[in-house]
Short mmCIF file of C-alpha atoms and ligand atoms in Angstrom, two decimals:
data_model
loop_
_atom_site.label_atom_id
_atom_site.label_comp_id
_atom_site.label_asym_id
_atom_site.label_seq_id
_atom_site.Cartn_x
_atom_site.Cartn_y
_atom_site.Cartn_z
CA UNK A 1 58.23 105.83 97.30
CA UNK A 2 55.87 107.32 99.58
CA UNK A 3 56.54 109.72 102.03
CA UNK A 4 56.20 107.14 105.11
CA UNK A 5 58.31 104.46 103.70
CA UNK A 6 61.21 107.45 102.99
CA UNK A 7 60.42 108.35 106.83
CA UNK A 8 60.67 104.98 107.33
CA UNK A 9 64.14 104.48 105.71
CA UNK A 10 65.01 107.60 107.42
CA UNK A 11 64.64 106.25 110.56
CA UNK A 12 66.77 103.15 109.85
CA UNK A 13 69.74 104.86 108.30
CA UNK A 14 70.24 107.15 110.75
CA UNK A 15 70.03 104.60 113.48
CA UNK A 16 73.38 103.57 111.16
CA UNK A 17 74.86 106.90 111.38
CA UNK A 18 74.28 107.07 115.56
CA UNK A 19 75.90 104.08 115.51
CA UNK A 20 79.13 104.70 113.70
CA UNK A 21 82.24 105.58 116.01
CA UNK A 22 83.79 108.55 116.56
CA UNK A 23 86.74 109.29 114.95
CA UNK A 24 89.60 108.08 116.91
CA UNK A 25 92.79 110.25 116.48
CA UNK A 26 96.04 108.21 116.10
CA UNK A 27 99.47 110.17 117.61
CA UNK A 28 101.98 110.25 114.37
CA UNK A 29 105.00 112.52 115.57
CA UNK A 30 105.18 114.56 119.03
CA UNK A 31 101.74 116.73 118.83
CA UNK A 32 100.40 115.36 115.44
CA UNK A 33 97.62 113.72 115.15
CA UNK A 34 95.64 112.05 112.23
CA UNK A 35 92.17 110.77 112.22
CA UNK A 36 92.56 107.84 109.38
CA UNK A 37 89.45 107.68 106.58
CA UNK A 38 88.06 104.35 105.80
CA UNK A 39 90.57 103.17 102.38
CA UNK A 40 86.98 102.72 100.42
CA UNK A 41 84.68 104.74 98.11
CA UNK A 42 82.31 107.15 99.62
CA UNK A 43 79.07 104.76 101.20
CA UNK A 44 76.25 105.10 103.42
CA UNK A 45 78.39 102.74 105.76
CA UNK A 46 81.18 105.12 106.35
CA UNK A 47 79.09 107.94 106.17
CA UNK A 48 81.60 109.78 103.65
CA UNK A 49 84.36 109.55 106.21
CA UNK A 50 87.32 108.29 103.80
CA UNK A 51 89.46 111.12 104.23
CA UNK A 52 92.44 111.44 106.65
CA UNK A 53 92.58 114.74 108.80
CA UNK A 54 95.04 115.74 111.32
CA UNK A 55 95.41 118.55 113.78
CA UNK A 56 98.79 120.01 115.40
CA UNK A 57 98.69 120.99 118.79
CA UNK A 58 100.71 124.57 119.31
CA UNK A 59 101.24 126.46 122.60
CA UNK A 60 98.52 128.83 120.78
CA UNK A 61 95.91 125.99 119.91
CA UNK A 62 95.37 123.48 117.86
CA UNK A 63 95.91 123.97 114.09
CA UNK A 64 93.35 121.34 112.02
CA UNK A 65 94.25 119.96 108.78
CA UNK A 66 90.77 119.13 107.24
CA UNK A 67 87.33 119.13 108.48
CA UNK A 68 86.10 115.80 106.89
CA UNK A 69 83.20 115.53 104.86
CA UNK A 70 79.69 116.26 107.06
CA UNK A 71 78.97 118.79 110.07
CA UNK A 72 78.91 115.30 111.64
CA UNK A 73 82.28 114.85 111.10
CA UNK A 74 83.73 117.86 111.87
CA UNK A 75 82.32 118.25 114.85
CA UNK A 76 83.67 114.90 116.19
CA UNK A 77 86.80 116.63 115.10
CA UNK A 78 86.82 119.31 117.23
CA UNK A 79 85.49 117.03 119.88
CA UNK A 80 88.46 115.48 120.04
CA UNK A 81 91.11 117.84 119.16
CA UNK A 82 89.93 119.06 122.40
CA UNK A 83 90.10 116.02 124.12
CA UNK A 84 93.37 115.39 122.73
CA UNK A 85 94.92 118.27 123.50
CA UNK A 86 93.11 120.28 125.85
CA UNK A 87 92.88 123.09 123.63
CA UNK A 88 90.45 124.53 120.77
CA UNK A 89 91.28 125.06 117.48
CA UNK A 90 92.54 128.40 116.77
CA UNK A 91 93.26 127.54 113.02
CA UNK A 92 91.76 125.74 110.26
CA UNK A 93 93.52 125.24 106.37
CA UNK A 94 91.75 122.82 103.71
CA UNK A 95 94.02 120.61 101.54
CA UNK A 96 92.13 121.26 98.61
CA UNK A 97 88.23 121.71 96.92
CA UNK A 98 87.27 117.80 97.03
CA UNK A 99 83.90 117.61 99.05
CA UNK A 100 85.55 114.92 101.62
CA UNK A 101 87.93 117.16 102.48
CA UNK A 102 86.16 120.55 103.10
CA UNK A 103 82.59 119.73 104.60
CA UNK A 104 83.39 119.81 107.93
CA UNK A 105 84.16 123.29 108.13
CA UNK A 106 80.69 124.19 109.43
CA UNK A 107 81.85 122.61 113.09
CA UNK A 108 84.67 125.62 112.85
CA UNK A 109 81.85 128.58 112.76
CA UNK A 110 84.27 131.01 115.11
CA UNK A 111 87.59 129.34 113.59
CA UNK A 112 89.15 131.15 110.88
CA UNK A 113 89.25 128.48 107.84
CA UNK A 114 91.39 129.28 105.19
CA UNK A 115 92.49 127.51 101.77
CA UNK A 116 94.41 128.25 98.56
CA UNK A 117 92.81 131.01 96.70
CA UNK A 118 91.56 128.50 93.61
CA UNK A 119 90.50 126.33 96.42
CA UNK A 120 88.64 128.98 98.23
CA UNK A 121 86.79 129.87 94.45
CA UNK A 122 86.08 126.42 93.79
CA UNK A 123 84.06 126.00 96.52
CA UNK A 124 82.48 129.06 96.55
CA UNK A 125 81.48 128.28 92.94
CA UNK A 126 80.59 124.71 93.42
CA UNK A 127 80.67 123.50 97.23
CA UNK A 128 76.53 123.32 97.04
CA UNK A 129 76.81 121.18 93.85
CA UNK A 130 79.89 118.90 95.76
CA UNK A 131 77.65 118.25 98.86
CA UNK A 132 74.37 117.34 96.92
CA UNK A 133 76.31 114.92 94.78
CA UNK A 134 78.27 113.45 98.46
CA UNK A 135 74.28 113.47 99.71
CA UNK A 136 73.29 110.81 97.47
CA UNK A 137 76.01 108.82 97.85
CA UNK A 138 75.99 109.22 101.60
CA UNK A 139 73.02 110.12 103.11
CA UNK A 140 71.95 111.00 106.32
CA UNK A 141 75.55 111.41 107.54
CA UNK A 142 75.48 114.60 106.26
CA UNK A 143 72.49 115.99 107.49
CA UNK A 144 72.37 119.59 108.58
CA UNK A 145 75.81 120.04 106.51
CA UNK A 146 76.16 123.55 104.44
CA UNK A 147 79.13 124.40 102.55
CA UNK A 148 81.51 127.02 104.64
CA UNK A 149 83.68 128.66 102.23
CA UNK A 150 87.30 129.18 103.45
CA UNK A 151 89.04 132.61 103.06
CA UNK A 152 91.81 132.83 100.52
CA UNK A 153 95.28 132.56 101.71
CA UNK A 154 96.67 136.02 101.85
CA UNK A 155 100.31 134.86 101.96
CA UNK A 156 103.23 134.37 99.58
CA UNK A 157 101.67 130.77 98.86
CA UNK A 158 98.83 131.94 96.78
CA UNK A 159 99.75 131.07 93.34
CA UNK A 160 99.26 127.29 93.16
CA UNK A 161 101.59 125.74 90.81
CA UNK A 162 104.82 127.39 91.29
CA UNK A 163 107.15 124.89 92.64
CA UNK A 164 110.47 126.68 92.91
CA UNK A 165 108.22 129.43 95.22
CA UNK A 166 109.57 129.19 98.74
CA UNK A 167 106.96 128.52 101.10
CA UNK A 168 104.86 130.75 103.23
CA UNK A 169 105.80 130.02 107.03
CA UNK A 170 103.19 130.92 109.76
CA UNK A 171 104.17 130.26 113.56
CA UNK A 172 101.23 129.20 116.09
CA UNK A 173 103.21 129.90 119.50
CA UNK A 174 106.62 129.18 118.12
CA UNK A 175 105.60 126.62 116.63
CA UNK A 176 106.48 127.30 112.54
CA UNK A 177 104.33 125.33 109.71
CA UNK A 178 105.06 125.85 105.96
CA UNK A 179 102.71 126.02 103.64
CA UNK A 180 103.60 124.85 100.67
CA UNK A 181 101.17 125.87 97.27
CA UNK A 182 101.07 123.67 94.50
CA UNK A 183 98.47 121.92 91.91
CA UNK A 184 98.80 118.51 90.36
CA UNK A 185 95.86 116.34 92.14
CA UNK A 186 93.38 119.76 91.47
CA UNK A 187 93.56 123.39 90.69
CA UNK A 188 95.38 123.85 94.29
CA UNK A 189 96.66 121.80 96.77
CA UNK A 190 97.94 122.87 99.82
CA UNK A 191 100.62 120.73 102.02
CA UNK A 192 101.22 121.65 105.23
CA UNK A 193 104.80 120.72 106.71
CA UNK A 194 105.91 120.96 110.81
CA UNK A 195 108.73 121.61 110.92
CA UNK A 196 109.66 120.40 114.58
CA UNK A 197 108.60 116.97 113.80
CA UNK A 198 109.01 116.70 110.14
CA UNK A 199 105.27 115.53 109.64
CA UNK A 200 104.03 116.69 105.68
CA UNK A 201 100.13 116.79 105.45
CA UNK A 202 100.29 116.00 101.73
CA UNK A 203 96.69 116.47 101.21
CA UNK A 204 95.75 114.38 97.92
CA UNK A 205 98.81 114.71 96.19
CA UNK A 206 99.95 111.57 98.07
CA UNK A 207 97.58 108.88 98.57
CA UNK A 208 99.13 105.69 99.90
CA UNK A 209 97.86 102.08 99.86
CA UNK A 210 94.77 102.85 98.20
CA UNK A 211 94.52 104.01 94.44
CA UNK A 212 94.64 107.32 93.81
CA UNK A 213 91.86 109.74 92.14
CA UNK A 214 91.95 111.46 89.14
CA UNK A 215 88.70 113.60 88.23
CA UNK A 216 90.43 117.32 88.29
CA UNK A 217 94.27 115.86 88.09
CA UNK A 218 97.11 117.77 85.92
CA UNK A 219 99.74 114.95 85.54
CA UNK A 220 102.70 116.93 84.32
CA UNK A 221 101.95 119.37 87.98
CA UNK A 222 100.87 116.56 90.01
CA UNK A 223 104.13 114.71 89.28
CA UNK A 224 106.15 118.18 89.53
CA UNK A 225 104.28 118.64 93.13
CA UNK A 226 105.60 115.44 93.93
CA UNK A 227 109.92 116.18 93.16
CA UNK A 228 108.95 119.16 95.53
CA UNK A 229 107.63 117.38 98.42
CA UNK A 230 109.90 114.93 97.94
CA UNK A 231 112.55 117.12 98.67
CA UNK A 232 111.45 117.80 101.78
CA UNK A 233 113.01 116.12 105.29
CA UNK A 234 109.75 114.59 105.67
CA UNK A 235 109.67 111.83 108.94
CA UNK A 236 105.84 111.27 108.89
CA UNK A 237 104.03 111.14 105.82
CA UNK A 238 100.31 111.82 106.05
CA UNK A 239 98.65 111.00 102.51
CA UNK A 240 95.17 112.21 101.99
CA UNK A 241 94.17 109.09 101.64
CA UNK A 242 95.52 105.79 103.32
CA UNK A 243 98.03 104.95 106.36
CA UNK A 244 100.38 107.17 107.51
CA UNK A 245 104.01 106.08 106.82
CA UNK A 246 107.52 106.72 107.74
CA UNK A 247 110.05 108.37 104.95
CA UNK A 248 108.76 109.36 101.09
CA UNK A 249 107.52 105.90 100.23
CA UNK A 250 104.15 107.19 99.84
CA UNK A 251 105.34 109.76 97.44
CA UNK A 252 107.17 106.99 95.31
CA UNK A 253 104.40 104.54 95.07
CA UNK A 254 102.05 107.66 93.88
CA UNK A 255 103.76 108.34 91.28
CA UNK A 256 104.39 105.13 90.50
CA UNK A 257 100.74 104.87 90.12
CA UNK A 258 100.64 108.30 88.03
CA UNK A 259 102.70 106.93 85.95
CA UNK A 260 101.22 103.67 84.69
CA UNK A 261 97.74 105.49 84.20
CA UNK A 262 99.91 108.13 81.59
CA UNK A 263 101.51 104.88 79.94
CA UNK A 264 98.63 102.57 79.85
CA UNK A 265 96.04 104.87 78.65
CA UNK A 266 98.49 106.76 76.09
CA UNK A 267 99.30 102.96 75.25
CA UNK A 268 95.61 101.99 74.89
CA UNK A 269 94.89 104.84 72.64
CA UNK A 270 97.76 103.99 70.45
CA UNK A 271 96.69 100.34 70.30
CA UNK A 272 92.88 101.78 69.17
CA UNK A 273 91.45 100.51 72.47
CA UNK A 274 88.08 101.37 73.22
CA UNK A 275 87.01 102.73 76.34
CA UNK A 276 85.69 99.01 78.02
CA UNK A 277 88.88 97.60 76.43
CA UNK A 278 91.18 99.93 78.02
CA UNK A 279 89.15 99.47 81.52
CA UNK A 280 89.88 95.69 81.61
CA UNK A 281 93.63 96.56 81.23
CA UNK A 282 95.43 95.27 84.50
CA UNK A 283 97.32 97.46 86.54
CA UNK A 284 101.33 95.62 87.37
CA UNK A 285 101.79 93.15 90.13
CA UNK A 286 102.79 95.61 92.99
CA UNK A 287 100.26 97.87 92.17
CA UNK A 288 97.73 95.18 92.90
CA UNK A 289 97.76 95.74 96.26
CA UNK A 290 96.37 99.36 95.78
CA UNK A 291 92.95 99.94 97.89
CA UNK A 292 89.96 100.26 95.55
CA UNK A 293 92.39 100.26 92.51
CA UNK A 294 89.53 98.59 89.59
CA UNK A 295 87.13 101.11 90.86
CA UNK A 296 89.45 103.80 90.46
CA UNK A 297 90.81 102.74 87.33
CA UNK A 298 87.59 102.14 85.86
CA UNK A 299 86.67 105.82 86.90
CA UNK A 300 90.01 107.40 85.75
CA UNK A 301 89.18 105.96 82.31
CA UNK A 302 85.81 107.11 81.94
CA UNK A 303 86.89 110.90 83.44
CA UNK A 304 90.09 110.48 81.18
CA UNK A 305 89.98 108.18 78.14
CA UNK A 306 88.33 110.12 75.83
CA UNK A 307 91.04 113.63 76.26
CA UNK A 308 93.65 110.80 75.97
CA UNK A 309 92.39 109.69 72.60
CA UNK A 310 92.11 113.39 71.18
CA UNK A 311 95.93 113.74 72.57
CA UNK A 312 94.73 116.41 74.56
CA UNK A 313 95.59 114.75 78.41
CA UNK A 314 97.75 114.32 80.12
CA UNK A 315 99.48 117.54 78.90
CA UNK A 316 99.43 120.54 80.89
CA UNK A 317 96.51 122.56 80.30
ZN1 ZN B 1 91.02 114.98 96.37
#
């Protein structure tokens, strides 16, 4: 392609990305606030933008649950966290390493941002890799985005995976979030819990309504993370992915989903499926429902399938 007709192309996508809206932040529970992600796969149309985010408003500031996944993004954010609540941030945490997640961070320059230690390595290791790869899919959304990597959490909540750890509380002006450390959905994943309103940021350990992903996923912790936040008085549920619900539903129906991948693929491998085979299998009537579920299946097989055959997923690693 020469370099006119890429200038060219230029030109027309980002007229696309001027012309996407601004993320429009939806009230969940007294001071919550969640900016919902499109329920699709990562396209030039939504610019990456599939994520949900959130921000808490405290007496200190706002307190930001995810930056999104472009400098775009996550400046929009802050935009309207400020226009929301009439404060800045004063506090950013990322959910976990996954680039849709994390890439907004850039917008947060005099913020601290801080993560799960494994999260924090993870994208020190591999954010540059993680944004190229969103690029392509993407585009121009993500122009001008660089990879900020978040400081390790220097609380009790560092080591990921421990579920009968009590949580690590922090207080913004009185107002006391837990931070609750586990793994399952990747190396760390970090849910954030108000405790005035009963609102869990689940991160990715809970999608809802839309079919789950599986590229870095530990099933034995992911379903282990789930007892644990199911345990919690949760009110509003935000998944990572997907509407934001009343009650644990959310956490049912993902492991509902967690559990028919084990099943079917252990069954497929039993059976002597090959890999196509076991991608035509058909996920159960109330599954069906499940946003982007053949894509996602077809995906989790491919990542998955071939560990399943040598008996070597889903155990714990
Ligand atoms: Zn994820």
């Amino acid at each position: 392609m020469t370099r006119r007709l890429l200038a060219a192309c230029a030109m027309l996508l980002g007229t696309a990305v001027l012309a996407r809206e601004a993320p429009v932040p939806q009230q969940v529970a007294d001071g919550v606030f969640v900016l919902e992600g499109a329920r699709e796969h990562f396209s030039r149309a939504n610019g990456g933008d599939i994520a949900n985010t959130g921000f808490i408003a405290t007496p200190a500031g706002a307190v930001v649950i995810d930056t999104g996944a472009s400098l775009r993004y996550g400046q929009a954010q802050r935009a309207a966290v400020r226009a929301t609540t009439g404060r800045d941030a004063v506090q950013v945490y990322i959910t976990h390493a996954h680039p849709d997640h994390f890439l907004g961070s850039q917008a947060y320059a005099d913020v601290p941002v801080q993560a799960l230690a494994a999260t924090a390595a993870r994208i020190a290791r591999d954010g540059d890799r993680l944004a190229q790869n969103l690029y392509l899919l993407v585009g121009p959304a993500m122009d001008g985005t660089a990879v900020r990597v978040p400081s390790a959490l220097a609380t009790p909540a560092v080591a990921p995976g421990d579920a009968s750890q009590a949580p690590a509380a922090v207080s913004f002006g009185g107002r006391r979030l837990q931070l609750i450390a586990l793994h399952g959905h990747s190396a760390a994943d970090l849910a954030v819990f108000d405790d005035a309103t009963g609102s869990l940021f689940a991160g990715d350990l809970v999608f809802f309504e839309r079919a789950p992903t599986l590229p870095d996923a530990d099933l034995p912790a992911w379903l282990a993370a789930l007892d644990r936040l199911a345990q919690l008085p949760v009110r509003a549920l935000v998944p990572g992915h997907g509407p934001v619900v009343r009650g644990t539903q959310a956490i049912a129906q993902t492991r509902d989903y967690l559990l028919w991948v084990r099943d079917t693929l252990r069954d497929a491998a039993a059976r002597g499926l090959d890999m196509h085979e076991a991608m035509r299998l058909r996920a159960p009537e109330r599954l069906r429902r499940l946003a982007v579920l053949e894509a996602e299946w077809q995906r989790t097989v491919m990542q998955r399938y071939p560990a399943v055959e040598q008996g070597i997923w889903p155990a714990a690693r």
